């Protein structure tokens, strides 16, 4: 952060300055025009009604403004109940989503206190749910990548296709098509519908345009429900989109840093791309120091992680196949070098001794085995060899792969 801090601070200050200048150019003349129009309208009213003086008109305007500020519809004959159960659900959704349009707000002390407590508990809960929803969308992208990889496409093409699908799905479903829907139901222009979609999904929520609150329009029953569902899905997509943008900015910063190092002829190897971050020492609770922000070190999966994970399974499978082929070649190579147990000299001698013992017991022994002392010697050697073989078998902790292949091929030993 030491090298990025000054650069990012300068960029933010420059961005704010440019934005303020452009907004001033567009909006200040409109404000001056609106102020002149207000003065002209009030003057026309005073001229039209001579019995009405300026103080009385100002008093009327104050009453109307106060009523509008308290949520009363001052234009038209139809009134809109902002605190019915359906509209209260929409207000609660604007609280936990941090949109806060501002057209409806609690006016009582109890309502304001409950709004504080409700937001403190509801905002983390909603953010957790949005994170899980974004993970679900990332899983769908992984599923699409697996289907495309099974059809024989390369990893680069699959990453490009998944990124295009992600961007098109977000912009079409959450920005472009909803603007047409709002044109039909709210009688807005397309630009007004697109403006409302952006300010809502980015949780800016100025409140100058709000869907479903016009008292002169008879909305369908499920219209507001689908608007709230669209807001939740759009927030999940936009969180992935912004995290992906941040990842792209970080990668661009790394590329610019490499070019700057090449321009000054500095070694790039001195600045590794990925540094291993050592885990900080976690003191025990008995030591008196507890890190309450330990949960912030956990990595949350975003869209850049999803794109990076595409093709990882295929590369892992290829690596396992290569290792399996290498192990098979090793067993084939050692097949002619390792002497099986059934051809070892010790086992041959063991079988020969047992055969001679069988011949002695059956009466078919030769003249050289008539000596009892030689028979006892052979018996002792046979018993000692048997004990040594058993000890060696028990003392082996972990048999080698090639050796056990030859043992398993001959079950007569066991």
mmCIF file of C-alpha atoms in Angstrom:
data_model
loop_
_atom_site.group_PDB
_atom_site.id
_atom_site.type_symbol
_atom_site.label_atom_id
_atom_site.label_comp_id
_atom_site.label_asym_id
_atom_site.label_seq_id
_atom_site.Cartn_x
_atom_site.Cartn_y
_atom_site.Cartn_z
ATOM 1 C CA UNK A 1 0.000 0.000 0.000
ATOM 2 C CA UNK A 2 2.989 2.294 0.455
ATOM 3 C CA UNK A 3 3.603 2.590 -3.303
ATOM 4 C CA UNK A 4 -0.105 2.610 -4.311
ATOM 5 C CA UNK A 5 -1.345 5.067 -1.660
ATOM 6 C CA UNK A 6 -0.097 8.382 -3.114
ATOM 7 C CA UNK A 7 -1.065 7.390 -6.661
ATOM 8 C CA UNK A 8 -4.585 6.317 -5.716
ATOM 9 C CA UNK A 9 -5.094 9.416 -3.560
ATOM 10 C CA UNK A 10 -4.048 11.666 -6.433
ATOM 11 C CA UNK A 11 -6.337 9.811 -8.844
ATOM 12 C CA UNK A 12 -9.323 10.135 -6.476
ATOM 13 C CA UNK A 13 -8.741 13.876 -5.970
ATOM 14 C CA UNK A 14 -8.394 14.428 -9.710
ATOM 15 C CA UNK A 15 -11.526 12.330 -10.412
ATOM 16 C CA UNK A 16 -13.579 14.283 -7.861
ATOM 17 C CA UNK A 17 -12.387 17.615 -9.247
ATOM 18 C CA UNK A 18 -13.230 16.688 -12.837
ATOM 19 C CA UNK A 19 -16.646 15.322 -11.802
ATOM 20 C CA UNK A 20 -17.469 18.458 -9.807
ATOM 21 C CA UNK A 21 -16.547 20.710 -12.750
ATOM 22 C CA UNK A 22 -18.670 18.717 -15.215
ATOM 23 C CA UNK A 23 -21.687 18.592 -12.870
ATOM 24 C CA UNK A 24 -21.374 22.326 -12.315
ATOM 25 C CA UNK A 25 -21.365 22.955 -16.058
ATOM 26 C CA UNK A 26 -24.531 20.894 -16.596
ATOM 27 C CA UNK A 27 -26.594 21.635 -13.492
ATOM 28 C CA UNK A 28 -25.856 25.199 -12.396
ATOM 29 C CA UNK A 29 -27.589 26.845 -15.379
ATOM 30 C CA UNK A 30 -30.618 24.605 -14.828
ATOM 31 C CA UNK A 31 -30.791 25.688 -11.174
ATOM 32 C CA UNK A 32 -30.661 29.347 -12.120
ATOM 33 C CA UNK A 33 -33.411 28.808 -14.706
ATOM 34 C CA UNK A 34 -35.603 27.035 -12.120
ATOM 35 C CA UNK A 35 -35.076 29.873 -9.636
ATOM 36 C CA UNK A 36 -36.084 32.493 -12.206
ATOM 37 C CA UNK A 37 -39.117 30.421 -13.174
ATOM 38 C CA UNK A 38 -40.189 30.217 -9.516
ATOM 39 C CA UNK A 39 -39.977 33.968 -9.115
ATOM 40 C CA UNK A 40 -41.941 34.557 -12.323
ATOM 41 C CA UNK A 41 -44.667 32.089 -11.298
ATOM 42 C CA UNK A 42 -45.133 33.675 -7.868
ATOM 43 C CA UNK A 43 -45.286 37.118 -9.451
ATOM 44 C CA UNK A 44 -47.949 35.907 -11.893
ATOM 45 C CA UNK A 45 -50.027 34.522 -9.009
ATOM 46 C CA UNK A 46 -49.841 37.825 -7.139
ATOM 47 C CA UNK A 47 -50.924 39.721 -10.230
ATOM 48 C CA UNK A 48 -53.734 37.272 -10.952
ATOM 49 C CA UNK A 49 -55.107 37.435 -7.390
ATOM 50 C CA UNK A 50 -54.805 41.038 -6.140
ATOM 51 C CA UNK A 51 -56.298 40.166 -2.774
ATOM 52 C CA UNK A 52 -53.344 37.840 -2.094
ATOM 53 C CA UNK A 53 -50.190 39.537 -0.918
ATOM 54 C CA UNK A 54 -46.652 38.092 -0.914
ATOM 55 C CA UNK A 55 -46.638 37.166 2.792
ATOM 56 C CA UNK A 56 -49.811 35.155 2.452
ATOM 57 C CA UNK A 57 -48.426 33.351 -0.594
ATOM 58 C CA UNK A 58 -45.206 32.494 1.239
ATOM 59 C CA UNK A 59 -47.241 31.131 4.129
ATOM 60 C CA UNK A 60 -49.231 28.914 1.755
ATOM 61 C CA UNK A 61 -46.043 27.666 0.155
ATOM 62 C CA UNK A 62 -44.587 26.807 3.569
ATOM 63 C CA UNK A 63 -47.679 24.802 4.487
ATOM 64 C CA UNK A 64 -47.550 22.876 1.224
ATOM 65 C CA UNK A 65 -43.810 22.194 1.577
ATOM 66 C CA UNK A 66 -44.225 20.975 5.160
ATOM 67 C CA UNK A 67 -47.029 18.618 4.129
ATOM 68 C CA UNK A 68 -44.985 17.240 1.251
ATOM 69 C CA UNK A 69 -42.062 16.724 3.584
ATOM 70 C CA UNK A 70 -44.242 14.626 5.877
ATOM 71 C CA UNK A 71 -45.252 12.305 3.035
ATOM 72 C CA UNK A 72 -48.564 13.857 2.058
ATOM 73 C CA UNK A 73 -49.427 13.917 -1.625
ATOM 74 C CA UNK A 74 -50.135 17.610 -2.328
ATOM 75 C CA UNK A 75 -50.957 17.299 -6.035
ATOM 76 C CA UNK A 76 -54.065 15.580 -7.339
ATOM 77 C CA UNK A 77 -56.948 14.043 -5.485
ATOM 78 C CA UNK A 78 -55.519 10.520 -5.020
ATOM 79 C CA UNK A 79 -53.550 9.911 -1.859
ATOM 80 C CA UNK A 80 -50.768 7.357 -1.508
ATOM 81 C CA UNK A 81 -50.364 5.543 1.826
ATOM 82 C CA UNK A 82 -46.626 5.180 2.297
ATOM 83 C CA UNK A 83 -46.999 3.137 5.482
ATOM 84 C CA UNK A 84 -49.304 0.352 4.403
ATOM 85 C CA UNK A 85 -47.838 -3.103 4.949
ATOM 86 C CA UNK A 86 -46.766 -3.533 1.312
ATOM 87 C CA UNK A 87 -45.141 -0.098 1.174
ATOM 88 C CA UNK A 88 -43.561 -0.643 4.592
ATOM 89 C CA UNK A 89 -41.905 -3.810 3.247
ATOM 90 C CA UNK A 90 -40.462 -1.755 0.388
ATOM 91 C CA UNK A 91 -39.161 0.838 2.861
ATOM 92 C CA UNK A 92 -37.577 -1.900 5.011
ATOM 93 C CA UNK A 93 -35.890 -3.241 1.856
ATOM 94 C CA UNK A 94 -34.452 0.210 1.101
ATOM 95 C CA UNK A 95 -33.018 0.290 4.626
ATOM 96 C CA UNK A 96 -31.176 -3.045 4.594
ATOM 97 C CA UNK A 97 -30.029 -2.593 0.982
ATOM 98 C CA UNK A 98 -28.589 0.868 1.914
ATOM 99 C CA UNK A 99 -30.387 2.422 -1.090
ATOM 100 C CA UNK A 100 -32.369 4.957 0.932
ATOM 101 C CA UNK A 101 -34.339 6.833 -1.732
ATOM 102 C CA UNK A 102 -35.341 9.565 0.700
ATOM 103 C CA UNK A 103 -38.902 9.954 -0.528
ATOM 104 C CA UNK A 104 -40.168 8.119 2.576
ATOM 105 C CA UNK A 105 -38.584 8.399 6.014
ATOM 106 C CA UNK A 106 -39.725 7.838 9.606
ATOM 107 C CA UNK A 107 -40.911 11.033 11.310
ATOM 108 C CA UNK A 108 -41.469 9.831 14.874
ATOM 109 C CA UNK A 109 -38.753 9.321 17.467
ATOM 110 C CA UNK A 110 -39.699 5.680 17.955
ATOM 111 C CA UNK A 111 -39.573 5.022 14.228
ATOM 112 C CA UNK A 112 -36.164 6.654 13.877
ATOM 113 C CA UNK A 113 -34.737 4.703 16.825
ATOM 114 C CA UNK A 114 -36.105 1.428 15.463
ATOM 115 C CA UNK A 115 -34.696 2.308 12.020
ATOM 116 C CA UNK A 116 -31.204 2.587 13.554
ATOM 117 C CA UNK A 117 -31.453 -0.768 15.313
ATOM 118 C CA UNK A 118 -33.111 -2.409 12.308
ATOM 119 C CA UNK A 119 -30.342 -1.215 9.992
ATOM 120 C CA UNK A 120 -27.561 -2.306 12.331
ATOM 121 C CA UNK A 121 -28.879 -5.867 12.319
ATOM 122 C CA UNK A 122 -30.303 -6.026 8.804
ATOM 123 C CA UNK A 123 -27.482 -4.523 6.725
ATOM 124 C CA UNK A 124 -24.838 -7.174 7.686
ATOM 125 C CA UNK A 125 -27.437 -9.907 7.207
ATOM 126 C CA UNK A 126 -28.337 -8.631 3.748
ATOM 127 C CA UNK A 127 -24.681 -8.231 2.726
ATOM 128 C CA UNK A 128 -24.021 -11.826 3.783
ATOM 129 C CA UNK A 129 -26.957 -13.005 1.691
ATOM 130 C CA UNK A 130 -25.768 -10.969 -1.295
ATOM 131 C CA UNK A 131 -22.303 -12.531 -0.946
ATOM 132 C CA UNK A 132 -23.803 -16.035 -0.969
ATOM 133 C CA UNK A 133 -25.918 -15.101 -3.979
ATOM 134 C CA UNK A 134 -22.812 -13.900 -5.800
ATOM 135 C CA UNK A 135 -21.110 -17.212 -4.962
ATOM 136 C CA UNK A 136 -24.110 -19.020 -6.483
ATOM 137 C CA UNK A 137 -23.730 -17.031 -9.704
ATOM 138 C CA UNK A 138 -20.019 -17.848 -9.704
ATOM 139 C CA UNK A 139 -20.902 -21.534 -9.441
ATOM 140 C CA UNK A 140 -23.167 -21.225 -12.488
ATOM 141 C CA UNK A 141 -20.246 -19.702 -14.392
ATOM 142 C CA UNK A 142 -18.059 -22.647 -13.367
ATOM 143 C CA UNK A 143 -20.726 -25.084 -14.557
ATOM 144 C CA UNK A 144 -20.842 -23.322 -17.931
ATOM 145 C CA UNK A 145 -17.054 -23.505 -18.173
ATOM 146 C CA UNK A 146 -17.114 -27.262 -17.518
ATOM 147 C CA UNK A 147 -19.664 -27.783 -20.298
ATOM 148 C CA UNK A 148 -17.548 -25.763 -22.738
ATOM 149 C CA UNK A 149 -14.347 -27.574 -21.733
ATOM 150 C CA UNK A 150 -15.978 -30.955 -22.319
ATOM 151 C CA UNK A 151 -16.805 -29.812 -25.843
ATOM 152 C CA UNK A 152 -13.105 -29.363 -26.584
ATOM 153 C CA UNK A 153 -12.652 -25.590 -26.282
ATOM 154 C CA UNK A 154 -9.407 -24.180 -24.943
ATOM 155 C CA UNK A 155 -9.147 -22.565 -21.537
ATOM 156 C CA UNK A 156 -8.584 -19.076 -22.992
ATOM 157 C CA UNK A 157 -11.683 -19.318 -25.168
ATOM 158 C CA UNK A 158 -13.767 -20.592 -22.269
ATOM 159 C CA UNK A 159 -12.628 -17.705 -20.052
ATOM 160 C CA UNK A 160 -13.443 -15.199 -22.796
ATOM 161 C CA UNK A 161 -16.901 -16.713 -23.437
ATOM 162 C CA UNK A 162 -17.778 -16.820 -19.724
ATOM 163 C CA UNK A 163 -16.718 -13.185 -19.282
ATOM 164 C CA UNK A 164 -18.811 -12.060 -22.272
ATOM 165 C CA UNK A 165 -21.845 -14.003 -21.000
ATOM 166 C CA UNK A 166 -21.393 -12.505 -17.523
ATOM 167 C CA UNK A 167 -21.237 -8.927 -18.836
ATOM 168 C CA UNK A 168 -24.076 -9.303 -21.362
ATOM 169 C CA UNK A 169 -26.355 -11.005 -18.848
ATOM 170 C CA UNK A 170 -25.766 -8.232 -16.302
ATOM 171 C CA UNK A 171 -26.149 -5.260 -18.610
ATOM 172 C CA UNK A 172 -29.150 -6.649 -20.490
ATOM 173 C CA UNK A 173 -31.123 -8.058 -17.555
ATOM 174 C CA UNK A 174 -30.321 -5.382 -14.960
ATOM 175 C CA UNK A 175 -29.834 -2.158 -16.918
ATOM 176 C CA UNK A 176 -31.069 -2.170 -20.522
ATOM 177 C CA UNK A 177 -34.286 -4.236 -20.464
ATOM 178 C CA UNK A 178 -35.629 -2.852 -17.131
ATOM 179 C CA UNK A 179 -35.545 0.649 -18.580
ATOM 180 C CA UNK A 180 -38.113 -0.432 -21.200
ATOM 181 C CA UNK A 181 -40.258 -1.982 -18.457
ATOM 182 C CA UNK A 182 -40.248 1.269 -16.484
ATOM 183 C CA UNK A 183 -41.185 3.159 -19.629
ATOM 184 C CA UNK A 184 -44.371 1.092 -19.850
ATOM 185 C CA UNK A 185 -45.387 1.061 -16.162
ATOM 186 C CA UNK A 186 -44.089 4.422 -14.863
ATOM 187 C CA UNK A 187 -44.531 6.587 -17.989
ATOM 188 C CA UNK A 188 -40.856 7.561 -17.896
ATOM 189 C CA UNK A 189 -38.503 8.143 -20.774
ATOM 190 C CA UNK A 190 -35.871 5.521 -21.536
ATOM 191 C CA UNK A 191 -33.124 7.716 -20.105
ATOM 192 C CA UNK A 192 -35.091 8.200 -16.885
ATOM 193 C CA UNK A 193 -35.615 4.432 -16.575
ATOM 194 C CA UNK A 194 -31.925 3.744 -17.198
ATOM 195 C CA UNK A 195 -30.987 6.457 -14.705
ATOM 196 C CA UNK A 196 -33.269 4.930 -12.060
ATOM 197 C CA UNK A 197 -31.833 1.452 -12.684
ATOM 198 C CA UNK A 198 -28.264 2.641 -12.220
ATOM 199 C CA UNK A 199 -28.901 4.778 -9.132
ATOM 200 C CA UNK A 200 -30.851 1.921 -7.548
ATOM 201 C CA UNK A 201 -28.386 -0.907 -8.198
ATOM 202 C CA UNK A 202 -25.414 1.193 -7.139
ATOM 203 C CA UNK A 203 -27.325 2.058 -3.901
ATOM 204 C CA UNK A 204 -26.952 5.764 -4.658
ATOM 205 C CA UNK A 205 -30.722 6.222 -4.442
ATOM 206 C CA UNK A 206 -31.296 9.962 -4.800
ATOM 207 C CA UNK A 207 -35.063 9.501 -4.539
ATOM 208 C CA UNK A 208 -36.024 11.739 -7.443
ATOM 209 C CA UNK A 209 -37.282 8.646 -9.295
ATOM 210 C CA UNK A 210 -38.894 5.760 -7.388
ATOM 211 C CA UNK A 211 -40.796 2.867 -8.930
ATOM 212 C CA UNK A 212 -44.296 2.004 -7.778
ATOM 213 C CA UNK A 213 -45.200 5.137 -5.771
ATOM 214 C CA UNK A 214 -47.259 7.189 -8.223
ATOM 215 C CA UNK A 215 -50.791 7.503 -6.778
ATOM 216 C CA UNK A 216 -52.295 8.164 -10.199
ATOM 217 C CA UNK A 217 -51.170 4.789 -11.618
ATOM 218 C CA UNK A 218 -52.874 1.476 -10.891
ATOM 219 C CA UNK A 219 -49.954 -0.957 -10.637
ATOM 220 C CA UNK A 220 -50.286 -4.748 -11.071
ATOM 221 C CA UNK A 221 -50.267 -6.806 -7.897
ATOM 222 C CA UNK A 222 -46.836 -8.438 -8.356
ATOM 223 C CA UNK A 223 -45.143 -5.440 -9.947
ATOM 224 C CA UNK A 224 -43.459 -4.186 -6.773
ATOM 225 C CA UNK A 225 -42.470 -7.707 -5.762
ATOM 226 C CA UNK A 226 -40.634 -8.241 -9.049
ATOM 227 C CA UNK A 227 -38.989 -4.825 -8.696
ATOM 228 C CA UNK A 228 -37.574 -5.833 -5.294
ATOM 229 C CA UNK A 229 -36.410 -9.199 -6.678
ATOM 230 C CA UNK A 230 -34.736 -7.402 -9.568
ATOM 231 C CA UNK A 231 -32.969 -5.094 -7.098
ATOM 232 C CA UNK A 232 -31.580 -8.021 -5.054
ATOM 233 C CA UNK A 233 -30.325 -9.932 -8.093
ATOM 234 C CA UNK A 234 -28.868 -6.759 -9.561
ATOM 235 C CA UNK A 235 -26.991 -5.965 -6.364
ATOM 236 C CA UNK A 236 -25.448 -9.459 -6.384
ATOM 237 C CA UNK A 237 -24.349 -9.085 -10.015
ATOM 238 C CA UNK A 238 -23.041 -5.564 -9.480
ATOM 239 C CA UNK A 239 -20.960 -6.667 -6.485
ATOM 240 C CA UNK A 240 -19.247 -9.285 -8.698
ATOM 241 C CA UNK A 241 -18.836 -6.733 -11.480
ATOM 242 C CA UNK A 242 -17.188 -4.141 -9.225
ATOM 243 C CA UNK A 243 -14.871 -6.733 -7.672
ATOM 244 C CA UNK A 244 -13.870 -7.797 -11.189
ATOM 245 C CA UNK A 245 -13.188 -4.158 -12.108
ATOM 246 C CA UNK A 246 -11.022 -3.711 -9.021
ATOM 247 C CA UNK A 247 -9.067 -6.834 -9.979
ATOM 248 C CA UNK A 248 -8.533 -5.451 -13.500
ATOM 249 C CA UNK A 249 -7.286 -2.131 -12.078
ATOM 250 C CA UNK A 250 -4.812 -3.953 -9.818
ATOM 251 C CA UNK A 251 -3.524 -6.032 -12.737
ATOM 252 C CA UNK A 252 -3.171 -2.886 -14.875
ATOM 253 C CA UNK A 253 -1.179 -1.289 -12.058
ATOM 254 C CA UNK A 254 1.183 -4.279 -12.064
ATOM 255 C CA UNK A 255 1.665 -4.028 -15.828
ATOM 256 C CA UNK A 256 2.419 -0.298 -15.633
ATOM 257 C CA UNK A 257 4.874 -0.928 -12.824
ATOM 258 C CA UNK A 258 6.716 -3.528 -14.921
ATOM 259 C CA UNK A 259 6.933 -1.117 -17.846
ATOM 260 C CA UNK A 260 8.272 1.601 -15.578
ATOM 261 C CA UNK A 261 10.936 -0.778 -14.287
ATOM 262 C CA UNK A 262 11.889 -1.736 -17.849
ATOM 263 C CA UNK A 263 12.081 1.929 -18.837
ATOM 264 C CA UNK A 264 14.502 2.645 -15.985
ATOM 265 C CA UNK A 265 16.341 -0.655 -16.678
ATOM 266 C CA UNK A 266 15.706 -2.078 -13.254
ATOM 267 C CA UNK A 267 15.503 -5.834 -12.591
ATOM 268 C CA UNK A 268 11.904 -7.023 -12.583
ATOM 269 C CA UNK A 269 12.765 -10.120 -10.579
ATOM 270 C CA UNK A 270 13.295 -7.932 -7.528
ATOM 271 C CA UNK A 271 9.573 -7.182 -7.487
ATOM 272 C CA UNK A 272 7.671 -10.489 -7.463
ATOM 273 C CA UNK A 273 4.099 -10.498 -8.672
ATOM 274 C CA UNK A 274 2.781 -12.543 -5.795
ATOM 275 C CA UNK A 275 4.254 -12.233 -2.371
ATOM 276 C CA UNK A 276 3.561 -14.801 0.252
ATOM 277 C CA UNK A 277 1.916 -13.059 3.139
ATOM 278 C CA UNK A 278 2.964 -14.545 6.421
ATOM 279 C CA UNK A 279 0.200 -15.065 8.884
ATOM 280 C CA UNK A 280 0.410 -12.718 11.783
ATOM 281 C CA UNK A 281 0.914 -14.104 15.230
ATOM 282 C CA UNK A 282 -2.393 -14.754 16.912
ATOM 283 C CA UNK A 283 -2.086 -14.209 20.628
ATOM 284 C CA UNK A 284 -4.127 -16.377 22.893
ATOM 285 C CA UNK A 285 -7.120 -14.828 24.645
ATOM 286 C CA UNK A 286 -5.320 -15.252 27.973
ATOM 287 C CA UNK A 287 -2.615 -12.810 26.859
ATOM 288 C CA UNK A 288 -5.128 -9.933 26.966
ATOM 289 C CA UNK A 289 -5.060 -9.150 23.192
ATOM 290 C CA UNK A 290 -7.939 -10.318 20.982
ATOM 291 C CA UNK A 291 -8.177 -9.507 17.263
ATOM 292 C CA UNK A 292 -11.874 -8.808 16.645
ATOM 293 C CA UNK A 293 -11.241 -8.241 12.908
ATOM 294 C CA UNK A 294 -9.858 -11.718 12.314
ATOM 295 C CA UNK A 295 -12.788 -12.502 9.997
ATOM 296 C CA UNK A 296 -11.608 -9.832 7.520
ATOM 297 C CA UNK A 297 -8.601 -11.968 6.570
ATOM 298 C CA UNK A 298 -10.849 -14.614 5.015
ATOM 299 C CA UNK A 299 -10.858 -14.597 1.222
ATOM 300 C CA UNK A 300 -14.259 -14.043 -0.384
ATOM 301 C CA UNK A 301 -14.678 -15.538 -3.836
ATOM 302 C CA UNK A 302 -15.309 -12.967 -6.560
ATOM 303 C CA UNK A 303 -15.637 -13.167 -10.327
ATOM 304 C CA UNK A 304 -11.870 -12.935 -10.911
ATOM 305 C CA UNK A 305 -11.445 -16.092 -8.803
ATOM 306 C CA UNK A 306 -14.131 -17.813 -10.869
ATOM 307 C CA UNK A 307 -12.388 -16.910 -14.130
ATOM 308 C CA UNK A 308 -9.024 -18.028 -12.732
ATOM 309 C CA UNK A 309 -10.497 -21.350 -11.616
ATOM 310 C CA UNK A 310 -11.774 -22.182 -15.114
ATOM 311 C CA UNK A 311 -9.575 -24.922 -16.533
ATOM 312 C CA UNK A 312 -7.948 -25.732 -13.202
ATOM 313 C CA UNK A 313 -9.743 -29.090 -13.055
ATOM 314 C CA UNK A 314 -8.606 -29.971 -16.554
ATOM 315 C CA UNK A 315 -4.994 -29.115 -15.735
ATOM 316 C CA UNK A 316 -5.240 -31.157 -12.532
ATOM 317 C CA UNK A 317 -6.581 -34.170 -14.442
ATOM 318 C CA UNK A 318 -3.795 -33.943 -17.008
ATOM 319 C CA UNK A 319 -1.217 -33.783 -14.237
ATOM 320 C CA UNK A 320 -2.689 -36.875 -12.552
ATOM 321 C CA UNK A 321 -2.679 -38.749 -15.859
ATOM 322 C CA UNK A 322 0.974 -37.851 -16.399
ATOM 323 C CA UNK A 323 1.890 -39.030 -12.908
ATOM 324 C CA UNK A 324 -0.040 -42.272 -13.433
ATOM 325 C CA UNK A 325 1.723 -42.897 -16.738
ATOM 326 C CA UNK A 326 5.066 -42.195 -15.083
ATOM 327 C CA UNK A 327 4.328 -44.652 -12.270
ATOM 328 C CA UNK A 328 3.272 -47.332 -14.768
ATOM 329 C CA UNK A 329 6.466 -46.862 -16.752
ATOM 330 C CA UNK A 330 8.433 -47.179 -13.511
ATOM 331 C CA UNK A 331 6.767 -50.519 -12.687
ATOM 332 C CA UNK A 332 7.376 -51.788 -16.244
ATOM 333 C CA UNK A 333 11.019 -50.733 -16.045
ATOM 334 C CA UNK A 334 11.619 -52.437 -12.699
ATOM 335 C CA UNK A 335 9.722 -55.577 -13.697
ATOM 336 C CA UNK A 336 12.836 -57.211 -15.154
ATOM 337 C CA UNK A 337 15.210 -55.838 -12.514
ATOM 338 C CA UNK A 338 13.469 -56.823 -9.284
ATOM 339 C CA UNK A 339 13.900 -60.491 -8.401
ATOM 340 C CA UNK A 340 10.599 -62.009 -7.246
ATOM 341 C CA UNK A 341 10.504 -63.817 -3.941
ATOM 342 C CA UNK A 342 9.710 -67.144 -5.564
ATOM 343 C CA UNK A 343 13.097 -67.025 -7.394
ATOM 344 C CA UNK A 344 15.225 -65.897 -4.437
ATOM 345 C CA UNK A 345 18.001 -68.294 -3.230
ATOM 346 C CA UNK A 346 16.700 -68.308 0.326
ATOM 347 C CA UNK A 347 13.221 -69.387 -0.730
ATOM 348 C CA UNK A 348 14.650 -72.016 -3.065
ATOM 349 C CA UNK A 349 16.658 -73.448 -0.199
ATOM 350 C CA UNK A 350 13.560 -73.354 1.992
ATOM 351 C CA UNK A 351 11.540 -75.319 -0.582
ATOM 352 C CA UNK A 352 14.353 -77.781 -1.096
ATOM 353 C CA UNK A 353 14.635 -78.406 2.651
ATOM 354 C CA UNK A 354 10.895 -78.948 2.952
ATOM 355 C CA UNK A 355 10.972 -81.350 -0.006
ATOM 356 C CA UNK A 356 13.780 -83.313 1.603
ATOM 357 C CA UNK A 357 11.856 -83.487 4.871
ATOM 358 C CA UNK A 358 8.840 -84.862 3.035
ATOM 359 C CA UNK A 359 11.053 -87.456 1.416
ATOM 360 C CA UNK A 360 12.506 -88.437 4.792
ATOM 361 C CA UNK A 361 9.086 -88.824 6.419
ATOM 362 C CA UNK A 362 7.748 -90.879 3.484
ATOM 363 C CA UNK A 363 10.678 -93.252 3.425
ATOM 364 C CA UNK A 364 11.928 -92.116 0.025
ATOM 365 C CA UNK A 365 15.132 -90.412 1.241
ATOM 366 C CA UNK A 366 18.453 -91.185 -0.410
ATOM 367 C CA UNK A 367 21.530 -92.692 1.145
ATOM 368 C CA UNK A 368 23.133 -89.247 1.798
ATOM 369 C CA UNK A 369 20.297 -88.263 4.155
ATOM 370 C CA UNK A 370 20.484 -91.275 6.459
ATOM 371 C CA UNK A 371 22.570 -89.407 8.949
ATOM 372 C CA UNK A 372 20.400 -88.058 11.835
ATOM 373 C CA UNK A 373 22.851 -85.240 12.600
ATOM 374 C CA UNK A 374 22.516 -83.807 9.116
ATOM 375 C CA UNK A 375 18.725 -83.969 9.346
ATOM 376 C CA UNK A 376 18.758 -82.048 12.618
ATOM 377 C CA UNK A 377 21.033 -79.393 11.105
ATOM 378 C CA UNK A 378 18.708 -78.964 8.155
ATOM 379 C CA UNK A 379 15.724 -78.709 10.450
ATOM 380 C CA UNK A 380 17.400 -75.975 12.508
ATOM 381 C CA UNK A 381 18.287 -74.033 9.343
ATOM 382 C CA UNK A 382 14.726 -74.389 8.091
ATOM 383 C CA UNK A 383 13.281 -73.050 11.360
ATOM 384 C CA UNK A 384 15.785 -70.160 11.489
ATOM 385 C CA UNK A 385 15.023 -69.163 7.885
ATOM 386 C CA UNK A 386 11.300 -69.240 8.595
ATOM 387 C CA UNK A 387 11.723 -66.978 11.619
ATOM 388 C CA UNK A 388 13.912 -64.527 9.665
ATOM 389 C CA UNK A 389 11.380 -64.307 6.842
ATOM 390 C CA UNK A 390 8.575 -63.601 9.339
ATOM 391 C CA UNK A 391 10.646 -60.943 11.131
ATOM 392 C CA UNK A 392 11.497 -59.215 7.865
ATOM 393 C CA UNK A 393 7.832 -59.259 6.829
ATOM 394 C CA UNK A 394 6.707 -57.716 10.132
ATOM 395 C CA UNK A 395 9.524 -55.127 10.273
ATOM 396 C CA UNK A 396 8.594 -53.603 6.917
ATOM 397 C CA UNK A 397 6.768 -50.355 7.673
ATOM 398 C CA UNK A 398 5.731 -49.282 4.190
ATOM 399 C CA UNK A 399 6.418 -51.452 1.131
ATOM 400 C CA UNK A 400 7.530 -49.902 -2.104
ATOM 401 C CA UNK A 401 5.201 -49.718 -5.072
ATOM 402 C CA UNK A 402 7.221 -51.890 -7.445
ATOM 403 C CA UNK A 403 8.029 -54.502 -4.797
ATOM 404 C CA UNK A 404 4.417 -54.969 -3.744
ATOM 405 C CA UNK A 405 3.353 -55.303 -7.382
ATOM 406 C CA UNK A 406 5.593 -58.379 -7.698
ATOM 407 C CA UNK A 407 4.387 -59.767 -4.338
ATOM 408 C CA UNK A 408 0.748 -59.362 -5.203
ATOM 409 C CA UNK A 409 1.351 -61.117 -8.520
ATOM 410 C CA UNK A 410 2.330 -64.281 -6.691
ATOM 411 C CA UNK A 411 -0.296 -65.157 -4.016
ATOM 412 C CA UNK A 412 1.382 -68.517 -3.260
ATOM 413 C CA UNK A 413 3.914 -66.778 -0.964
ATOM 414 C CA UNK A 414 1.208 -65.730 1.496
#
